[in-house]
PDB file of C-alpha atoms in Angstrom:
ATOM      1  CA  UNK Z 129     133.908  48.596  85.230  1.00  0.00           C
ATOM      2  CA  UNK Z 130     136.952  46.442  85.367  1.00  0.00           C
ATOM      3  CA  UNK Z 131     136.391  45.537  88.577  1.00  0.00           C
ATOM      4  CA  UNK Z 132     133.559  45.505  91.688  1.00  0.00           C
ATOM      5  CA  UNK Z 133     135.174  43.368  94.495  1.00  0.00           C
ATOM      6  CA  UNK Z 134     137.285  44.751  96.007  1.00  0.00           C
ATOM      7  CA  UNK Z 135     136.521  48.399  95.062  1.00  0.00           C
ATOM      8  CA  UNK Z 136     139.990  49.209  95.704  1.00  0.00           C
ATOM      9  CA  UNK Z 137     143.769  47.920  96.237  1.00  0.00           C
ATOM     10  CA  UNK Z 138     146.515  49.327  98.519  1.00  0.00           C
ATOM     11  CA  UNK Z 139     149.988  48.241  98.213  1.00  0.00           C
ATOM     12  CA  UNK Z 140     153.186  49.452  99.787  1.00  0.00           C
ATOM     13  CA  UNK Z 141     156.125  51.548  97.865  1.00  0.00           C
ATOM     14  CA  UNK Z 142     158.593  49.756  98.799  1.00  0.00           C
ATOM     15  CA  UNK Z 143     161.124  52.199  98.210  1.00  0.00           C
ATOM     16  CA  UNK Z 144     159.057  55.104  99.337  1.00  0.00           C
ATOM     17  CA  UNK Z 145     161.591  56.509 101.626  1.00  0.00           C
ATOM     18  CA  UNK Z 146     164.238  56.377  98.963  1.00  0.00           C
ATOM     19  CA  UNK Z 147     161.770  58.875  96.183  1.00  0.00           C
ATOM     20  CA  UNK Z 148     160.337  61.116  98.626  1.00  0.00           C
ATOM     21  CA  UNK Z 149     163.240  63.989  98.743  1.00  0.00           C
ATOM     22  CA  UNK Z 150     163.979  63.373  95.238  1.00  0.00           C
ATOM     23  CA  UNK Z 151     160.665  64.117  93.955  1.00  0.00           C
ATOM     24  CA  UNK Z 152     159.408  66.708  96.615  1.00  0.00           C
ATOM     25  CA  UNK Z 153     162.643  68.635  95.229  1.00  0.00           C
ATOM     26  CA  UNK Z 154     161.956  68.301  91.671  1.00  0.00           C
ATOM     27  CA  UNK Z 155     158.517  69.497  92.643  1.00  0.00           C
ATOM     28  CA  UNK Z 156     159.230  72.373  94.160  1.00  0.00           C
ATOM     29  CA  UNK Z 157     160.845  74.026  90.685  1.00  0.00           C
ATOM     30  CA  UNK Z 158     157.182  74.176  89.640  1.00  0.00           C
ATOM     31  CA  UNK Z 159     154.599  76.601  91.118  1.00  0.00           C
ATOM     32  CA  UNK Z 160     151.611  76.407  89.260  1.00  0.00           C
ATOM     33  CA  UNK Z 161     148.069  76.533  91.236  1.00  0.00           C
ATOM     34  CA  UNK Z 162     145.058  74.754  89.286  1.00  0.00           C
ATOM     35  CA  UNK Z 163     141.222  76.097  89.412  1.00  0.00           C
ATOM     36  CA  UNK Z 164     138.012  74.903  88.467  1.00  0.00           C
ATOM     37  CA  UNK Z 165     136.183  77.541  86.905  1.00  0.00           C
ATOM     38  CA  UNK Z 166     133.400  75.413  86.488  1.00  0.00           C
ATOM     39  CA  UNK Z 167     133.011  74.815  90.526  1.00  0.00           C
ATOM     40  CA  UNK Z 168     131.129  77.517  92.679  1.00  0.00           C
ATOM     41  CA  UNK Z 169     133.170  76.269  95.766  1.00  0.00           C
ATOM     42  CA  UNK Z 170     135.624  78.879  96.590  1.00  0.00           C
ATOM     43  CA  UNK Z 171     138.149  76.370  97.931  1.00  0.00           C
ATOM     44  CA  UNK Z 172     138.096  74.233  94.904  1.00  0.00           C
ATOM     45  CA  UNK Z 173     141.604  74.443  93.618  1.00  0.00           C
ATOM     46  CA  UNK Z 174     144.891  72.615  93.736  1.00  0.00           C
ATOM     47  CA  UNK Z 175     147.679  74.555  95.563  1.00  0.00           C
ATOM     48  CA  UNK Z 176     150.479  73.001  92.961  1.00  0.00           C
ATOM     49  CA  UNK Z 177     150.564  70.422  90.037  1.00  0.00           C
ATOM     50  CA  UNK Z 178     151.689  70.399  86.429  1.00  0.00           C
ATOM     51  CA  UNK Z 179     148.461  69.081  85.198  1.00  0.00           C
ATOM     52  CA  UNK Z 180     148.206  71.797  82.446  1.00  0.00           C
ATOM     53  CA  UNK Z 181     152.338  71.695  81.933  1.00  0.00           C
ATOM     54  CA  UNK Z 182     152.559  69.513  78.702  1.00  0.00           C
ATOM     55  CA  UNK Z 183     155.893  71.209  78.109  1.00  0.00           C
ATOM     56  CA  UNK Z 184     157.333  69.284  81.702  1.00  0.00           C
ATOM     57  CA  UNK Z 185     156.800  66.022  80.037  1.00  0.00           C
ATOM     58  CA  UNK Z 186     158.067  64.486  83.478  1.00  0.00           C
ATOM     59  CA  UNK Z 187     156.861  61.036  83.955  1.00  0.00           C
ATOM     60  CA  UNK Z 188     156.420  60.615  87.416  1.00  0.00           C
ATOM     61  CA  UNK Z 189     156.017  56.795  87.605  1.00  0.00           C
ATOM     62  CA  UNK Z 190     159.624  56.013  85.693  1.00  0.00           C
ATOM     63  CA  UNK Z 191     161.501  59.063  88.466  1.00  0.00           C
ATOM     64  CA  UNK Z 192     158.739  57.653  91.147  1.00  0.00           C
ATOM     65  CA  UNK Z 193     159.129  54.150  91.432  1.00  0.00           C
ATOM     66  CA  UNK Z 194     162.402  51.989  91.730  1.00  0.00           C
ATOM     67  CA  UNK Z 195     162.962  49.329  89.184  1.00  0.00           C
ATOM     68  CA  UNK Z 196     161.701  46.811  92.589  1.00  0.00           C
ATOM     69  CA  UNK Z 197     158.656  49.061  92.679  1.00  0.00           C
ATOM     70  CA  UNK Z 198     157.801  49.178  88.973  1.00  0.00           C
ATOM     71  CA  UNK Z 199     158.367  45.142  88.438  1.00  0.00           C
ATOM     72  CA  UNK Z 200     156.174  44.829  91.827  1.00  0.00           C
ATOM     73  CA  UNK Z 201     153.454  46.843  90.315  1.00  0.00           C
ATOM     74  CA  UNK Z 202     153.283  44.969  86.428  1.00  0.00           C
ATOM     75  CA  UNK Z 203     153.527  41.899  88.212  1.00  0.00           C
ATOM     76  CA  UNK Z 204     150.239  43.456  90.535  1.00  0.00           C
ATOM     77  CA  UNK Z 205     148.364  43.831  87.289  1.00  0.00           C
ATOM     78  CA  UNK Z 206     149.139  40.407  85.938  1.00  0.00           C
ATOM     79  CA  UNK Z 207     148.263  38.588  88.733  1.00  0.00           C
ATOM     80  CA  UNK Z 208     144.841  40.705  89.156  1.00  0.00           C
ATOM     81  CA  UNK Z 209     143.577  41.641  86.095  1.00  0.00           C
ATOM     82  CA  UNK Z 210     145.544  38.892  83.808  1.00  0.00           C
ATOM     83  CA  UNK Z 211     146.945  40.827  81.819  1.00  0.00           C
ATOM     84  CA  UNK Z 212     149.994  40.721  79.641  1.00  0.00           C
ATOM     85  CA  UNK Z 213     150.714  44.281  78.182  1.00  0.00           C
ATOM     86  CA  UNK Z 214     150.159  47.503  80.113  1.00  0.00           C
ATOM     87  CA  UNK Z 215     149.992  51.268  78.830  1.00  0.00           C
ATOM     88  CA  UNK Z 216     151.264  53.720  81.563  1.00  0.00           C
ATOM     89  CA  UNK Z 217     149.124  56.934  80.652  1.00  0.00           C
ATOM     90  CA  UNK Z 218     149.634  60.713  81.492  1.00  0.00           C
ATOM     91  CA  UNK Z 219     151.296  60.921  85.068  1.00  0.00           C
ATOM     92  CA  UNK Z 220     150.836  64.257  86.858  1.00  0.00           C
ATOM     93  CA  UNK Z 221     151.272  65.627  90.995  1.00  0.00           C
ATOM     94  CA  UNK Z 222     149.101  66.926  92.919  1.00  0.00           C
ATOM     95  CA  UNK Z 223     149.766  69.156  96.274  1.00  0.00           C
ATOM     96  CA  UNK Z 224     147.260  70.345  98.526  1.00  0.00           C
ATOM     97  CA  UNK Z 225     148.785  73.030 100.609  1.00  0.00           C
ATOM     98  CA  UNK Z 226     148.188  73.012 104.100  1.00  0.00           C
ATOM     99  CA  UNK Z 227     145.297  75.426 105.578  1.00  0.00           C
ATOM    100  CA  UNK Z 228     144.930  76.510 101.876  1.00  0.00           C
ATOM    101  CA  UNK Z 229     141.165  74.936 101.824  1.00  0.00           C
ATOM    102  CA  UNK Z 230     142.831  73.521  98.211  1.00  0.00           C
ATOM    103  CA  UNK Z 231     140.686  70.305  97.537  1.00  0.00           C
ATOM    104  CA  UNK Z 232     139.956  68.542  93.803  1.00  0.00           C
ATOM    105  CA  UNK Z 233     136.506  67.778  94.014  1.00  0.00           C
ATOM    106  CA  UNK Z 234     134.515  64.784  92.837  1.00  0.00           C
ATOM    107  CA  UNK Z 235     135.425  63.276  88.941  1.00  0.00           C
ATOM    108  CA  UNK Z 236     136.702  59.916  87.520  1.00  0.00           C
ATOM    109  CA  UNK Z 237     139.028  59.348  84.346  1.00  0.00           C
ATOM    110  CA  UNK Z 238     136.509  58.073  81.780  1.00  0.00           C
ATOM    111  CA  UNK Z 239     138.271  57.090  78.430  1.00  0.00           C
ATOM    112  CA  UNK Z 240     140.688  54.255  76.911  1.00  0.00           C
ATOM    113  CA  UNK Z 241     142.344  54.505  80.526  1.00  0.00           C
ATOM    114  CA  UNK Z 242     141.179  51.143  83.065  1.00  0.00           C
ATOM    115  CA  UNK Z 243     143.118  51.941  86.315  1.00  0.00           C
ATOM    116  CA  UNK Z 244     143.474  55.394  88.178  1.00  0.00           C
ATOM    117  CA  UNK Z 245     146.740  54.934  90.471  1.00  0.00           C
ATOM    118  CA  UNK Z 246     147.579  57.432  93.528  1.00  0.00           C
ATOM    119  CA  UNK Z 247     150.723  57.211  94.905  1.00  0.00           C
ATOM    120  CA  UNK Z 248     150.639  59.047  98.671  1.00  0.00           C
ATOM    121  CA  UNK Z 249     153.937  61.047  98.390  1.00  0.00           C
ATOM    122  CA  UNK Z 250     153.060  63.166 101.533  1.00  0.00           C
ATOM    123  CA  UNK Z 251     150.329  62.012 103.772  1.00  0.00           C
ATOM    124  CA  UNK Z 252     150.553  63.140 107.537  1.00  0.00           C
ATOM    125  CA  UNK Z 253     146.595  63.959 108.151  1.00  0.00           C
ATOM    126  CA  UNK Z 254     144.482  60.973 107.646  1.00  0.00           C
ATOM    127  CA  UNK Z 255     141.475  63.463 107.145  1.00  0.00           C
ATOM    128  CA  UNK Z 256     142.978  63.614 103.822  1.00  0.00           C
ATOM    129  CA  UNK Z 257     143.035  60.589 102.348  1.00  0.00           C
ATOM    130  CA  UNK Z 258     140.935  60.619  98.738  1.00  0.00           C
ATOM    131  CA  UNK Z 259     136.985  60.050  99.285  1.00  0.00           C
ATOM    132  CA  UNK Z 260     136.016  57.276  96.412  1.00  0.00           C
ATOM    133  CA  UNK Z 261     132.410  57.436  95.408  1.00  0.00           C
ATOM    134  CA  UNK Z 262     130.658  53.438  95.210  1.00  0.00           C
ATOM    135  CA  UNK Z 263     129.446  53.561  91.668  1.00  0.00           C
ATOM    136  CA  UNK Z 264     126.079  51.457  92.838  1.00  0.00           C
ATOM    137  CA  UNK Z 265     125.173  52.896  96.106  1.00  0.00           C
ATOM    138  CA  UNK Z 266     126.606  56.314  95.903  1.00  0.00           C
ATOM    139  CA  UNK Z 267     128.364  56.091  99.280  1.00  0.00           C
ATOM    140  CA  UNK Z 268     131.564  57.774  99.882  1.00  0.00           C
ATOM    141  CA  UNK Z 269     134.456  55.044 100.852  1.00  0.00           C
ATOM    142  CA  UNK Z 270     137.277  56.229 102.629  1.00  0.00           C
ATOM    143  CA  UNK Z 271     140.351  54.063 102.047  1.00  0.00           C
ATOM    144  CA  UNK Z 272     142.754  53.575 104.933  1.00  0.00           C
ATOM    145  CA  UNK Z 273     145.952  54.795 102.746  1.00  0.00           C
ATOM    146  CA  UNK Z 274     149.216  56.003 104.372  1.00  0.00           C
ATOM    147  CA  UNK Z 275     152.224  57.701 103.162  1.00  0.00           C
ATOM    148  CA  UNK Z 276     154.071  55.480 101.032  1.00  0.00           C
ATOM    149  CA  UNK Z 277     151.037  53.947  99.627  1.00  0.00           C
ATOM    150  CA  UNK Z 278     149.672  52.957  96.226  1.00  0.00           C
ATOM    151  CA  UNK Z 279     146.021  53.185  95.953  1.00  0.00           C
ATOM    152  CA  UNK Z 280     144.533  51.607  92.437  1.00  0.00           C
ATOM    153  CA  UNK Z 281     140.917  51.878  91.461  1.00  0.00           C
ATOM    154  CA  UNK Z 282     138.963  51.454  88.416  1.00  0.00           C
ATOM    155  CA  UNK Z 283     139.090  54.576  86.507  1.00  0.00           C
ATOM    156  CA  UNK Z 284     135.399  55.009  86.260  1.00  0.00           C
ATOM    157  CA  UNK Z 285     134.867  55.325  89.819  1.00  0.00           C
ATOM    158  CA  UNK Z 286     134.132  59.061  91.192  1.00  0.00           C
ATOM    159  CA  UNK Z 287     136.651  60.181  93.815  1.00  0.00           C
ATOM    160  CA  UNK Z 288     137.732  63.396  94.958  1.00  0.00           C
ATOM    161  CA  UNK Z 289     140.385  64.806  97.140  1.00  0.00           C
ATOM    162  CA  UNK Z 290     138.767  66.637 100.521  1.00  0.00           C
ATOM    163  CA  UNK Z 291     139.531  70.050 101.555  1.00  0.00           C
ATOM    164  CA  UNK Z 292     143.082  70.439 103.281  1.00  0.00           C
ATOM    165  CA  UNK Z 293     142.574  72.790 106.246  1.00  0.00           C
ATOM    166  CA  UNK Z 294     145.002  70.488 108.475  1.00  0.00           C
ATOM    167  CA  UNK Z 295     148.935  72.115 109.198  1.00  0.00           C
ATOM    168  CA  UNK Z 296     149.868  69.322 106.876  1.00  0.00           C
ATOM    169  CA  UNK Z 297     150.552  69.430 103.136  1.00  0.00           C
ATOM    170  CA  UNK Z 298     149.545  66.680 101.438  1.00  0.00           C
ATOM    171  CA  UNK Z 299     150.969  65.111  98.087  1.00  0.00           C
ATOM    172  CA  UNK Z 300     150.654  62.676  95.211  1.00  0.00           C
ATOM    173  CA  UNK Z 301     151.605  61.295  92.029  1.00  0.00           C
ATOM    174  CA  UNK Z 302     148.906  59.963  90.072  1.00  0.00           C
ATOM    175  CA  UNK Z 303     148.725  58.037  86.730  1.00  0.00           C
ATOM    176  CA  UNK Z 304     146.626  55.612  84.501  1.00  0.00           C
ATOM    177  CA  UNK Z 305     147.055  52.302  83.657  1.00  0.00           C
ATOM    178  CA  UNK Z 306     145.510  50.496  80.247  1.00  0.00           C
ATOM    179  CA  UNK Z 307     145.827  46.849  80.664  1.00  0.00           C
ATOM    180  CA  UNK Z 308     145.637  44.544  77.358  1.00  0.00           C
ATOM    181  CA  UNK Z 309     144.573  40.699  77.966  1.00  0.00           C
TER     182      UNK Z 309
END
């Protein structure tokens, strides 16, 4: 793990208000639902991303963030982690419809990858903010995100998305983070 204490950090898009039409508008162009076969859960779906969409090629960090917000978060890593050259990985979105049950259950983002990153694009309900699993005492931890947040966790850590059965739909941009010392 690349880090223990704290589990978790939350930081504020600064320019949240300035992305959010932008990018809810470039989303809505793409309608593809995801499901895992390999879950018996009926619900256990995502209403809309382009996970599987390698043709898209959108990287939703560089439309995401402003410049203020992209300086803001290298200088994050720097001051945290110390370190001095940073690999953005694959960035996707995620939407959870609202009343569509549409959930992404529990997994992490094992590989060369350090940091997972959620960015809380559209986040009305706090009953769906993402569920991290503690890697020592299995307990689920419930971060207090809001719309306009950044949550970043060590990409080893389990965490899920909960069921969205609320009249709110619920979206985010997620991406990885290598960070070289």
């Amino acid at each position: 793990m690349i880090f223990s204490k704290p589990l978790f950090y939350i930081r504020k898009v600064k320019d949240h208000s300035l992305n959010k039409k932008k990018l809810l508008d470039i989303m809505s162009g793409i309608n593809q639902p995801y499901r895992n076969t390999d879950n018996p859960n009926p619900y256990s779906y995502i209403s809309n991303t382009d996970w599987n969409l390698s043709q898209v090629g959108w990287n939703w960090f560089e439309a995401g963030f402003s410049e203020r917000d992209k300086k803001s978060y290298f200088k994050f890593l720097n001051r945290k982690f110390k370190a001095t050259d940073f690999r953005l990985g694959k960035t996707w979105f995620n939407q959870y419809s609202k009343r569509s049950g549409s959930e992404h259950g529990f997994h992490n983002h094992e590989g060369s990858n350090q940091l997972t990153n959620i960015y809380y694009l559209e986040l009305k309900d706090k009953s769906l903010r993402t569920i991290l699993k503690h890697p020592e005492t299995d307990k689920d931890i419930i971060p207090r995100v809001h719309e306009g947040d950044l949550l970043t966790f060590d990409s080893l850590i389990f965490h899920k998305s909960p069921p969205n059965f609320t009249d709110n739909r619920k979206t985010i941009i997620s991406f990885n983070t290598s960070c070289v010392k």
